[in-house]
Structures are given as C-alpha cells and as structure tokens.
Tab-separated table of C-alpha atoms and ligand atoms in Angstrom:
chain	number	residue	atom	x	y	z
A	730	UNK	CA	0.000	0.000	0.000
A	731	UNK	CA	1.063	3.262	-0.818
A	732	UNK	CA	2.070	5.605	2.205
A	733	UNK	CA	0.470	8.691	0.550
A	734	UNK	CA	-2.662	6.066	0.372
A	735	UNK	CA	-2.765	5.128	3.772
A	736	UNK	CA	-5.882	6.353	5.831
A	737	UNK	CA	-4.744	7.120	8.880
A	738	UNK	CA	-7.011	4.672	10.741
A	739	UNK	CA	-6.461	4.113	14.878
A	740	UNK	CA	-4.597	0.734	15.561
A	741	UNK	CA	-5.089	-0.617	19.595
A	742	UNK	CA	-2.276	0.072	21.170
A	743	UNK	CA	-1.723	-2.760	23.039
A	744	UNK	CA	-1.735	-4.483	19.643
A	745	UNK	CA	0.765	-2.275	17.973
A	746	UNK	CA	4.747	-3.381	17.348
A	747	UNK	CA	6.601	-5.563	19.242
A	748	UNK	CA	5.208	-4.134	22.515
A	749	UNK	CA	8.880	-3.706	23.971
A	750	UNK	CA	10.214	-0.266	24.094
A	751	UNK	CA	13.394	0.653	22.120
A	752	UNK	CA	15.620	1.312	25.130
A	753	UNK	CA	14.907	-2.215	26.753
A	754	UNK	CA	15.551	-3.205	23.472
A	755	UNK	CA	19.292	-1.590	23.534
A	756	UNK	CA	19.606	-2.051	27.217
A	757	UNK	CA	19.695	-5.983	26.127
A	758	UNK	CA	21.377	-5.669	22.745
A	759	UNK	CA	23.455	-5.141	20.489
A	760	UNK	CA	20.489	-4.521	18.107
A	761	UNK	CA	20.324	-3.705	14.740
A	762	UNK	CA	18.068	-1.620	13.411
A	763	UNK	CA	17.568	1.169	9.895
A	764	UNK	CA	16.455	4.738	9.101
A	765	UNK	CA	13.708	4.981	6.779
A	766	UNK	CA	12.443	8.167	5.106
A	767	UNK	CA	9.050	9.218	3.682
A	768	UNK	CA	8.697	8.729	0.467
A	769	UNK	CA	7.568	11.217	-1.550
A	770	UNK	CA	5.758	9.792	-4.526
A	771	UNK	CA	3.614	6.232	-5.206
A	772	UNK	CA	7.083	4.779	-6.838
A	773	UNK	CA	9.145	5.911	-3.358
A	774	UNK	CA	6.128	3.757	-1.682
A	775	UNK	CA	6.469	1.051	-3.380
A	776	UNK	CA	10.131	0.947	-3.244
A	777	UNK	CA	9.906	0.850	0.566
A	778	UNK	CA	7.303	-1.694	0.767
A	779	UNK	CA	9.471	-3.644	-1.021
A	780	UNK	CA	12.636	-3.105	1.023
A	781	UNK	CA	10.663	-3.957	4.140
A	782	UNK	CA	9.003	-6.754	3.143
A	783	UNK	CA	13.036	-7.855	2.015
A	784	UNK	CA	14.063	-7.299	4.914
A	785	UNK	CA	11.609	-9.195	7.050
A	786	UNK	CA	13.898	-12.346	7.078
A	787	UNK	CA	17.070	-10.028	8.944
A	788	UNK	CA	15.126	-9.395	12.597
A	789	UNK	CA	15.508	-5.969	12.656
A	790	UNK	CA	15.447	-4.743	16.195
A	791	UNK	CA	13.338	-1.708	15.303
A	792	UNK	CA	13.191	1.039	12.342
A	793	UNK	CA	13.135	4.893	12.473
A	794	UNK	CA	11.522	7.126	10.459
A	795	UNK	CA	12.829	10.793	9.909
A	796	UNK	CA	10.909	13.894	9.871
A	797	UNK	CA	11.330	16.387	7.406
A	798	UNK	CA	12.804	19.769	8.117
A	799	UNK	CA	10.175	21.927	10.025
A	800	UNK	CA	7.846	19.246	9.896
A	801	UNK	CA	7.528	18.983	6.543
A	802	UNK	CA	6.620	15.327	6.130
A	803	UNK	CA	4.743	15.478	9.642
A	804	UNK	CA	1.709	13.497	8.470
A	805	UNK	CA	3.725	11.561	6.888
A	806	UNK	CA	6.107	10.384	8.970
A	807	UNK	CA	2.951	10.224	11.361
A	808	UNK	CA	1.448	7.854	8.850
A	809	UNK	CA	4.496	5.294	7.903
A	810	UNK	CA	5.407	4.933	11.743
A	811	UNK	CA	1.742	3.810	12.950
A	812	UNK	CA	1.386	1.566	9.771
A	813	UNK	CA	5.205	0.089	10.187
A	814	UNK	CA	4.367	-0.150	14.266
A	815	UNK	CA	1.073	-1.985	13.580
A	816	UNK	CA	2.189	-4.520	10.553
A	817	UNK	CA	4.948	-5.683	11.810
A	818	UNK	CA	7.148	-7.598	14.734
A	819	UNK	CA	9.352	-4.690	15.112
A	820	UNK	CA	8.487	-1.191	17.202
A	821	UNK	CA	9.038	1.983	14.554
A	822	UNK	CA	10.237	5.243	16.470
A	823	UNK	CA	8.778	8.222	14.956
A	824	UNK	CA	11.586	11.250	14.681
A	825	UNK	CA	10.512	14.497	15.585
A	826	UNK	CA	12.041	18.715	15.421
A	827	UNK	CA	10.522	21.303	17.618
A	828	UNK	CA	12.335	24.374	16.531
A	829	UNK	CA	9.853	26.248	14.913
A	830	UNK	CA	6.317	24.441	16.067
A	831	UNK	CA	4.819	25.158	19.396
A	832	UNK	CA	4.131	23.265	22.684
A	833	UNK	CA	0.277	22.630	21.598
A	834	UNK	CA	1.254	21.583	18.006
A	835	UNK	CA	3.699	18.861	19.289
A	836	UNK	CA	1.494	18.039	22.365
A	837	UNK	CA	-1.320	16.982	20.018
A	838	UNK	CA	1.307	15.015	17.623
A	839	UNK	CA	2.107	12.997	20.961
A	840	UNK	CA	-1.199	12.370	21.839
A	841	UNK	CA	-1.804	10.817	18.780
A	842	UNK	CA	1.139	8.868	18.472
A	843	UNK	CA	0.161	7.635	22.390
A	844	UNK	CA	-3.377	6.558	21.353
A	845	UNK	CA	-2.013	4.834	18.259
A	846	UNK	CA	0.488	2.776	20.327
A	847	UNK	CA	3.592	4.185	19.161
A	848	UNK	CA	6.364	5.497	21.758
A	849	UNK	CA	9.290	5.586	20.611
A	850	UNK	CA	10.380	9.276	19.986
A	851	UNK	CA	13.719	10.709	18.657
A	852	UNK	CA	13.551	14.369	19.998
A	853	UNK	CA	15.356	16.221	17.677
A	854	UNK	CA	16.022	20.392	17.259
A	855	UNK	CA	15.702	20.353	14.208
A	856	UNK	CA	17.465	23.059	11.816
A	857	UNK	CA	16.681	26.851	11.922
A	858	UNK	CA	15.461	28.503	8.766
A	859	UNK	CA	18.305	28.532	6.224
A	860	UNK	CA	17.858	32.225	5.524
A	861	UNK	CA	18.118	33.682	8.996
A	862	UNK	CA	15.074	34.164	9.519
A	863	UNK	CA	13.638	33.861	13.049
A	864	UNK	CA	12.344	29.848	13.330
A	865	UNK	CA	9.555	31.237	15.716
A	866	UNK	CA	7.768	28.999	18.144
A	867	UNK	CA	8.511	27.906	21.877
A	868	UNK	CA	11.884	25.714	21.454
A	869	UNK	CA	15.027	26.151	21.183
A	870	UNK	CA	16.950	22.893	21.846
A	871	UNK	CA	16.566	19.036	21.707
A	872	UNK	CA	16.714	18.969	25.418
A	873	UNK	CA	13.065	20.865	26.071
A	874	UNK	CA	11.610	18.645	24.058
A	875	UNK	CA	13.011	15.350	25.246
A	876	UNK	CA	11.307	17.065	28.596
A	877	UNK	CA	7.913	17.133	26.887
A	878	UNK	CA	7.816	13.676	25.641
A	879	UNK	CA	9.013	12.511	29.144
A	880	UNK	CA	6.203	14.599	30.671
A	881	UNK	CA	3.772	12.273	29.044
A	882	UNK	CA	4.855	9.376	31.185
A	883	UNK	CA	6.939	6.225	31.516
A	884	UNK	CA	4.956	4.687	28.329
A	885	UNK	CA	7.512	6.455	26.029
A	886	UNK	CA	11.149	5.639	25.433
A	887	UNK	CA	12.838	8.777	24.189
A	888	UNK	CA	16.460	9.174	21.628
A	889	UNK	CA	18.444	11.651	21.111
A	890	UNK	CA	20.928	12.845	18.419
A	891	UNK	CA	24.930	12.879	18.794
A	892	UNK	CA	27.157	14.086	16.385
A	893	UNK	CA	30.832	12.594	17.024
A	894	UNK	CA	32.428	15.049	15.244
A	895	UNK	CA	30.482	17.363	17.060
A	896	UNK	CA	27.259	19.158	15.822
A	897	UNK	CA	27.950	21.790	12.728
A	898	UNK	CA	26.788	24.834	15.100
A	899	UNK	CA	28.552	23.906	18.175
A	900	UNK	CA	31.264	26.598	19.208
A	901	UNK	CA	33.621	24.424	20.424
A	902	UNK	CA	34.139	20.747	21.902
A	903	UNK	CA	33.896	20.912	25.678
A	904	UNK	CA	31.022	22.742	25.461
A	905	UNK	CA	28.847	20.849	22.749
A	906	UNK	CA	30.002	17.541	24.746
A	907	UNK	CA	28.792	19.273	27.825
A	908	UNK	CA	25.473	20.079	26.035
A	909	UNK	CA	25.402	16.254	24.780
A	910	UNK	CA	25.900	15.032	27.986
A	911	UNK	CA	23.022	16.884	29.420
A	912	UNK	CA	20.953	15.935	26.887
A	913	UNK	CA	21.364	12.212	27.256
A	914	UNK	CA	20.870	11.884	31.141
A	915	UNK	CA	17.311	12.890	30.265
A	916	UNK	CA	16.956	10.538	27.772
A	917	UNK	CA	17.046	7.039	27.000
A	918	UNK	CA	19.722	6.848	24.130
A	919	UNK	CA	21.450	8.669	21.434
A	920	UNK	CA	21.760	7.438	17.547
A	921	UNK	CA	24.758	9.052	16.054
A	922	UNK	CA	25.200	11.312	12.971
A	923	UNK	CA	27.063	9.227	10.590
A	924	UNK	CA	31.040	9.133	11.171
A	925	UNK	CA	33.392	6.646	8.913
A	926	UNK	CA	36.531	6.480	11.373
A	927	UNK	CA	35.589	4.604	14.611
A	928	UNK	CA	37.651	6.467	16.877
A	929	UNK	CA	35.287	9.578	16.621
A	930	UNK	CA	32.913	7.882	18.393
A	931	UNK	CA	35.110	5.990	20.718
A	932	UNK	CA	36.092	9.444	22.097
A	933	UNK	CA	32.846	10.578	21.910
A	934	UNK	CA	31.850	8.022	24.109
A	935	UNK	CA	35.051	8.438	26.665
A	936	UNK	CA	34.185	12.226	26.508
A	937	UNK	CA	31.246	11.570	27.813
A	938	UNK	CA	32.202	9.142	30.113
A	939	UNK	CA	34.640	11.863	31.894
A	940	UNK	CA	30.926	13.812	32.343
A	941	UNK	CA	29.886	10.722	34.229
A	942	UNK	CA	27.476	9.825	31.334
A	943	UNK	CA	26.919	6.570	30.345
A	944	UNK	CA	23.843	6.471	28.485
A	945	UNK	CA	23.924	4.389	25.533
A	946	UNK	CA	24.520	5.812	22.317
A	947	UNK	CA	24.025	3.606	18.833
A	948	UNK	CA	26.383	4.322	15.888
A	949	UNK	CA	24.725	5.860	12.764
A	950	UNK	CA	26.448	3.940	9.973
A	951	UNK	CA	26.318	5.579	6.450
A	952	UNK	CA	27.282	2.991	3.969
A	953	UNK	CA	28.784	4.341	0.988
A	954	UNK	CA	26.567	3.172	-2.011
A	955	UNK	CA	26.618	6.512	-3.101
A	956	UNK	CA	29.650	8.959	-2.705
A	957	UNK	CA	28.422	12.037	-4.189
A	958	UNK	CA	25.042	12.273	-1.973
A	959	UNK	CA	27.202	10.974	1.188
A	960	UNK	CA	29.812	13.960	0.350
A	961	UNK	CA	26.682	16.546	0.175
A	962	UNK	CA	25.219	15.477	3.822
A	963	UNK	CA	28.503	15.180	4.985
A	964	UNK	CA	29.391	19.168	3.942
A	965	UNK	CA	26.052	19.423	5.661
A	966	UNK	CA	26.315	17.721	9.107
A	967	UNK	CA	29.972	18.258	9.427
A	968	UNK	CA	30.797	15.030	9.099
A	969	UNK	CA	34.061	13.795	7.588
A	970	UNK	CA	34.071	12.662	3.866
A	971	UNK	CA	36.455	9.210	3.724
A	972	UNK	CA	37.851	10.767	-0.103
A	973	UNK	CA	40.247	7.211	-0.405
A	974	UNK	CA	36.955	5.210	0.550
A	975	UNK	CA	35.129	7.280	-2.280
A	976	UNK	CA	37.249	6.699	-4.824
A	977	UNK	CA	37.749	2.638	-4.152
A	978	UNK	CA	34.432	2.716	-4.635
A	979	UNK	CA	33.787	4.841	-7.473
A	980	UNK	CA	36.489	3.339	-9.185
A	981	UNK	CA	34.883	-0.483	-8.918
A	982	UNK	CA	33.400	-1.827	-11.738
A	983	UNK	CA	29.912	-2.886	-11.190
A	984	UNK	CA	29.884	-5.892	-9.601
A	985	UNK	CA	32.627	-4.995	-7.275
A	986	UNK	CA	31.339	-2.027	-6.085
A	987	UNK	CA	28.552	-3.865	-3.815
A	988	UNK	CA	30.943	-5.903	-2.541
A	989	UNK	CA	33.311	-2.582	-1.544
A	990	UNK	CA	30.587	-1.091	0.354
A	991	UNK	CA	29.381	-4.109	1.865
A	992	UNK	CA	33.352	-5.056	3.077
A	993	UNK	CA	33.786	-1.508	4.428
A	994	UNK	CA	30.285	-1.301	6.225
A	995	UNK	CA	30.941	-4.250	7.797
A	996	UNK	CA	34.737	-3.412	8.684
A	997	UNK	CA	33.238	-0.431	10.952
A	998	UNK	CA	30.876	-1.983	12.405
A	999	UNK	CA	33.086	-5.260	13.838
A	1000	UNK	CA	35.606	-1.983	15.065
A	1001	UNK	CA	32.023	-0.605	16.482
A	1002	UNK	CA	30.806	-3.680	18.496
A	1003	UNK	CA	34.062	-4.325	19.289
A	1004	UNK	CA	34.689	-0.872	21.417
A	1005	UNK	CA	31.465	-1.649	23.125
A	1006	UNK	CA	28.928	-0.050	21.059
A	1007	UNK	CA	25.398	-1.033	21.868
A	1008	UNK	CA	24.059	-2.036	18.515
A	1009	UNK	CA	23.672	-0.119	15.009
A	1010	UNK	CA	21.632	2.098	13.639
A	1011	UNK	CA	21.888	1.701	9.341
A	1012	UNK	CA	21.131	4.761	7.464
A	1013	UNK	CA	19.525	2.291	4.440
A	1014	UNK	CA	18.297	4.960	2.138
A	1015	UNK	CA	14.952	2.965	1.690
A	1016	UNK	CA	16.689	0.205	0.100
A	1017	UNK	CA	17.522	-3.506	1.677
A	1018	UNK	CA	20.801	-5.301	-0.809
A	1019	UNK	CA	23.557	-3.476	1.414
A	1020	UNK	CA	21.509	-4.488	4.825
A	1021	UNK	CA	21.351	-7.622	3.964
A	1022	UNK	CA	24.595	-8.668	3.752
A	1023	UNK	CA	25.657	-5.915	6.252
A	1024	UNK	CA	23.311	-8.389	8.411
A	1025	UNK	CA	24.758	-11.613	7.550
A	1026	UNK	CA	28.175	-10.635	7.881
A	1027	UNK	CA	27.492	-9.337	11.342
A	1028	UNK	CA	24.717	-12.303	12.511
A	1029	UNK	CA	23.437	-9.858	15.230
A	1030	UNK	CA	19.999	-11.374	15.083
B	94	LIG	P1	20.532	20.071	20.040
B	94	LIG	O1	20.823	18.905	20.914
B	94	LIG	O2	19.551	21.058	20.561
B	94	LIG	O3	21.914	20.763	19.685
B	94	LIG	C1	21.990	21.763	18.674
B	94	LIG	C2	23.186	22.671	18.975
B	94	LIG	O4	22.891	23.433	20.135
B	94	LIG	C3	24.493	21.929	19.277
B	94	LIG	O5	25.552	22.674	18.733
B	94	LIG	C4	24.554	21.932	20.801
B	94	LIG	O6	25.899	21.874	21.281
B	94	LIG	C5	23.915	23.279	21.119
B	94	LIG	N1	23.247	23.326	22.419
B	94	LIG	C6	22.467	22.378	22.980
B	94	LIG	N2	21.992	22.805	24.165
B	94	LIG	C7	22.487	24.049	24.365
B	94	LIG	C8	22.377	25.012	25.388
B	94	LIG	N3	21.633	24.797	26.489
B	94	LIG	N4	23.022	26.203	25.231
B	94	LIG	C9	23.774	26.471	24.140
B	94	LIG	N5	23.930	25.575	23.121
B	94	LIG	C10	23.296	24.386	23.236
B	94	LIG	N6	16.701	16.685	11.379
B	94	LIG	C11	15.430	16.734	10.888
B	94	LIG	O7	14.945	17.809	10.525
B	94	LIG	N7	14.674	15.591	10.791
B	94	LIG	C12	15.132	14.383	11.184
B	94	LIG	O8	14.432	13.370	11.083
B	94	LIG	C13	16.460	14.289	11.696
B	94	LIG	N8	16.971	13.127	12.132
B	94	LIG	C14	18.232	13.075	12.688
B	94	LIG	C15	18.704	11.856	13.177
B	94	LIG	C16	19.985	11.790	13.736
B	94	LIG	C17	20.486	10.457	14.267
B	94	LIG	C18	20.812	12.943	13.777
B	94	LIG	C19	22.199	12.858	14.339
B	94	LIG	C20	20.343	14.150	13.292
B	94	LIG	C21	19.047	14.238	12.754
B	94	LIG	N9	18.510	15.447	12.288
B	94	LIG	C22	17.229	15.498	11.784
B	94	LIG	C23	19.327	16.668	12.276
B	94	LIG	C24	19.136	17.556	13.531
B	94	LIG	O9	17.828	18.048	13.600
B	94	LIG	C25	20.135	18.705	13.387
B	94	LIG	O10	21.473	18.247	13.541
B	94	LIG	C26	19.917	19.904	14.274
B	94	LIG	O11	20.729	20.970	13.789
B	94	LIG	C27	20.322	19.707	15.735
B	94	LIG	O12	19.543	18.799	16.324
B	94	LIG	P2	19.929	18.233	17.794
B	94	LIG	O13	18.759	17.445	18.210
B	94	LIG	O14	21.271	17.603	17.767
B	94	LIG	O15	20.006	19.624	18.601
C-alpha cells in the first residue's frame, strides 16, 4: 500500500509493534536496526514496501523514520510509523524537530502517536530557517523537548541525536560535549550522525564518560553506495568525507562495487561492536541489498 494512500485509521495500542520499548531493546542488545524516510511519490512507496518486506527475514530490532525539516513530512512520517508499528514484529520510532512548532502543536502530535500505540520518539532540534530568519515557536533545543515527551509518562522511550564530530553549530568541543551530555541523562539513548573512522565515536563516548554519562549511544552507519550524496550530507552535518573510501568505490566496476561497500560497512561496524557499542543504527536509504549482507556478515539477530 502506498504511504500517501494510507488512511490514517487508529490501531489498539496494546496491539501495535513488538510491545517492547526501544531502550529495553538496547539495554539488552546489540540490536540492529535502519532509518527509513518518507517517500515522496507512489514509486518511493512502493520501493519501501518492497525493502521492508526484504528485509523481514534479517530481525531488525526496530526502524526509524525521519521527519522532514520543520515538519515537513509530519503526516507523513505520522502515517508510515503507525502503519510500520502496527504490521509488523518490530516497534518503529517516529523522529521528531521542535524548533519552529509550538508546545500545543507537538502536544497533540504525541497524543496521537500515544493513542495509536507508538512510543518511541527521537527528539530532535531540528534546523533553523536557512535564511536567517527567526524559526519562531517555543523551542530552542533538543533537550526541552526530550522534557515534553518525558512529561507524558513512563509509556515512552525517548532518543536523542549525537554528532561525534560534534554538531555543525557547536562553538567548540567541551562545550557541545557538555550540552550532549546533558541531553542524554534525560533521555534514554542517542543514535549518532554518521562518522566513517571509529575512533570519533570511541572518544565521543570516553568524553562523555569523563561527564559521568553513560547512556547508551548507537552508531549511525552511512554505507557508501553513493559517494556524491554521502559527500553533500557530509558538507552538511559536518561530518568527515572518507575521499580514499570514495574513490575505491567509485572506481569499482559494477559488480565490485557492492561488494566494496558491503566489506567496508561491515569493517566499521566489527571496530564498532568491538569498542562496546550497543548495537547499530543503518542509514539504508529505503533500500535492503547493502543491509542484507551488512546483516549476515554481522549475525546480530
Ligand atoms: P541540540 O541537541 O539542541 O543541539 C543543537 C546545537 O545546540 C548543538 O551545537 C549543541 O551543542 C547546542 N546546544 C544544545 N543545548 C544548548 C544550550 N543549552 N546552550 C547552548 N547551546 C546548546 N533533522 C530533521 O529535521 N529531521 C530528522 O528526522 C532528523 N533526524 C536526525 C537523526 C539523527 C540520528 C541525527 C544525528 C540528526 C538528525 N537530524 C534530523 C538533524 C538535527 O535536527 C540537526 O542536527 C539539528 O541541527 C540539531 O539537532 P539536535 O537534536 O542535535 O540539537
């Protein structure tokens, strides 16, 4: 069924998911889990559909579903995460911004979500306007509204973002660690912007650590089917472009290429599991060939 197609109807709670919250799920992990995004158009739809009916047969731990910037896919992100928490074995945590909406407009997005069994939240800021422009509304940072969802009661399990190579706006790196690590005692978890070089998130981690905070935090693994988009979100998030990586796999012929990404996905997250993280968190692109042997390789079901 197409997302855009999708009616919205009320599933019973109690029926919806897996019924287990996403943090018990990474308090007894490692899990593995994928991003999804909204698609757009009926093709995007059916694309996904297809990648998560392929990727049934992996045990994902849970999915995520991101929410475009200033809530432009709100209804449907609303939309894929109910239908995704109700079909299948899995729990689907819904991400959500609050710079620019207000406390009533997000209030009523939770309600909904909590009366359609679904809560698992990523509180995210979000990104102001591009232009400059005041974002308006009644939040500044992540951490006010990880404080709204846990308002709402012990029902929800709550995520928040880290960025190893700290966020793009941060002024400097004792204070945006000292912001992270406030952030995550008053939530469950963090997923991680995507990083190539393990020991950005290694220090991450002991950075945190030295704060006395020791809240689990999942890698966000990029794999690198495509170079030029990765290089674009990288410039974006701040995130180091692997140029050698790039070019090994721009300069593989077809067949080979799969196998490069695939080889080098899996390489960093063995390095990943190995320093202790708690699971990983695939950024999939809507599409399953890379998971799947990503998955088999690493036989964290
Ligand atoms: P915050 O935690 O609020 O941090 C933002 C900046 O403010 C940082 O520099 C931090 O150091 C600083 N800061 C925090 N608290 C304070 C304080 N008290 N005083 C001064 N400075 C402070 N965006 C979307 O629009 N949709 C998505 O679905 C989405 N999904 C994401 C998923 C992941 C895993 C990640 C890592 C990012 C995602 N983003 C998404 C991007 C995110 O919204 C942006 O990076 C945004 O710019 C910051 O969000 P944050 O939650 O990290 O913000």
């Amino acid at each position: 069924m197409a997302v855009a197609d999708h009616d919205g109807a009320t599933v019973d709670g109690a029926d919806a998911g897996s019924g287990a919250r996403i943090a018990d799920l990474i308090a007894s992990g490692p899990t593995l889990s994928v991003e999804f995004f909204p698609p757009k158009t009926d093709e995007g739809a059916e694309q996904l559909d297809r990648t998560v009916d392929e990727l049934d047969p992996v045990g994902l731990s849970f999915v995520s579903v991101t929410y475009g910037a200033g809530g432009s896919t709100r209804d449907r992100t609303r939309d894929l995460v109910v239908r995704l928490n109700s079909e299948r074995s899995y729990p689907a945590m819904a991400h959500l911004t609050c710079v620019g909406s207000t406390r009533s407009e997000l209030s009523a997005l939770l309600d909904d979500y909590d009366a359609n069994g679904v809560h698992d939240i990523l509180a995210l800021a979000g990104d102001p306007p591009a232009d400059g422009s005041p974002a308006g509304g009644d939040f500044t940072y992540a951490l006010e509204l990880v404080e709204l969802v846990r308002a709402r009661g012990p029902q929800f399990s709550v995520g928040v973002a880290a960025h190893p190579e700290l966020h793009p706006r941060s002024t400097d790196r004792s204070s945006d660690r000292d912001h992270l690590a406030e952030k995550l005692r008053a939530a469950d978890f963090g997923v991680t912007q995507f990083f190539f070089d393990p020991d950005d998130y290694t220090a991450m981690v002991g950075e945190l650590a030295q704060r006395g905070c020791t809240t689990p935090v999942l890698p966000g693994v990029m794999p690198l089917s495509n170079p030029a988009g990765v290089e674009r979100m990288a410039a974006m998030s701040g995130a180091t472009f692997p140029a050698a990586l790039a070019a090994r796999v721009e300069s593989a012929g077809d067949d080979e290429r799969h196998r490069v990404v695939v080889d080098a996905t899996v390489e960093l997250c063995r390095a990943l599991l190995d320093s202790g993280a708690p699971g990983i968190h695939l950024y999939c692109l809507n599409r399953s060939p890379v998971v799947l042997d990503v998955a088999e390789a690493l036989d964290l079901r």
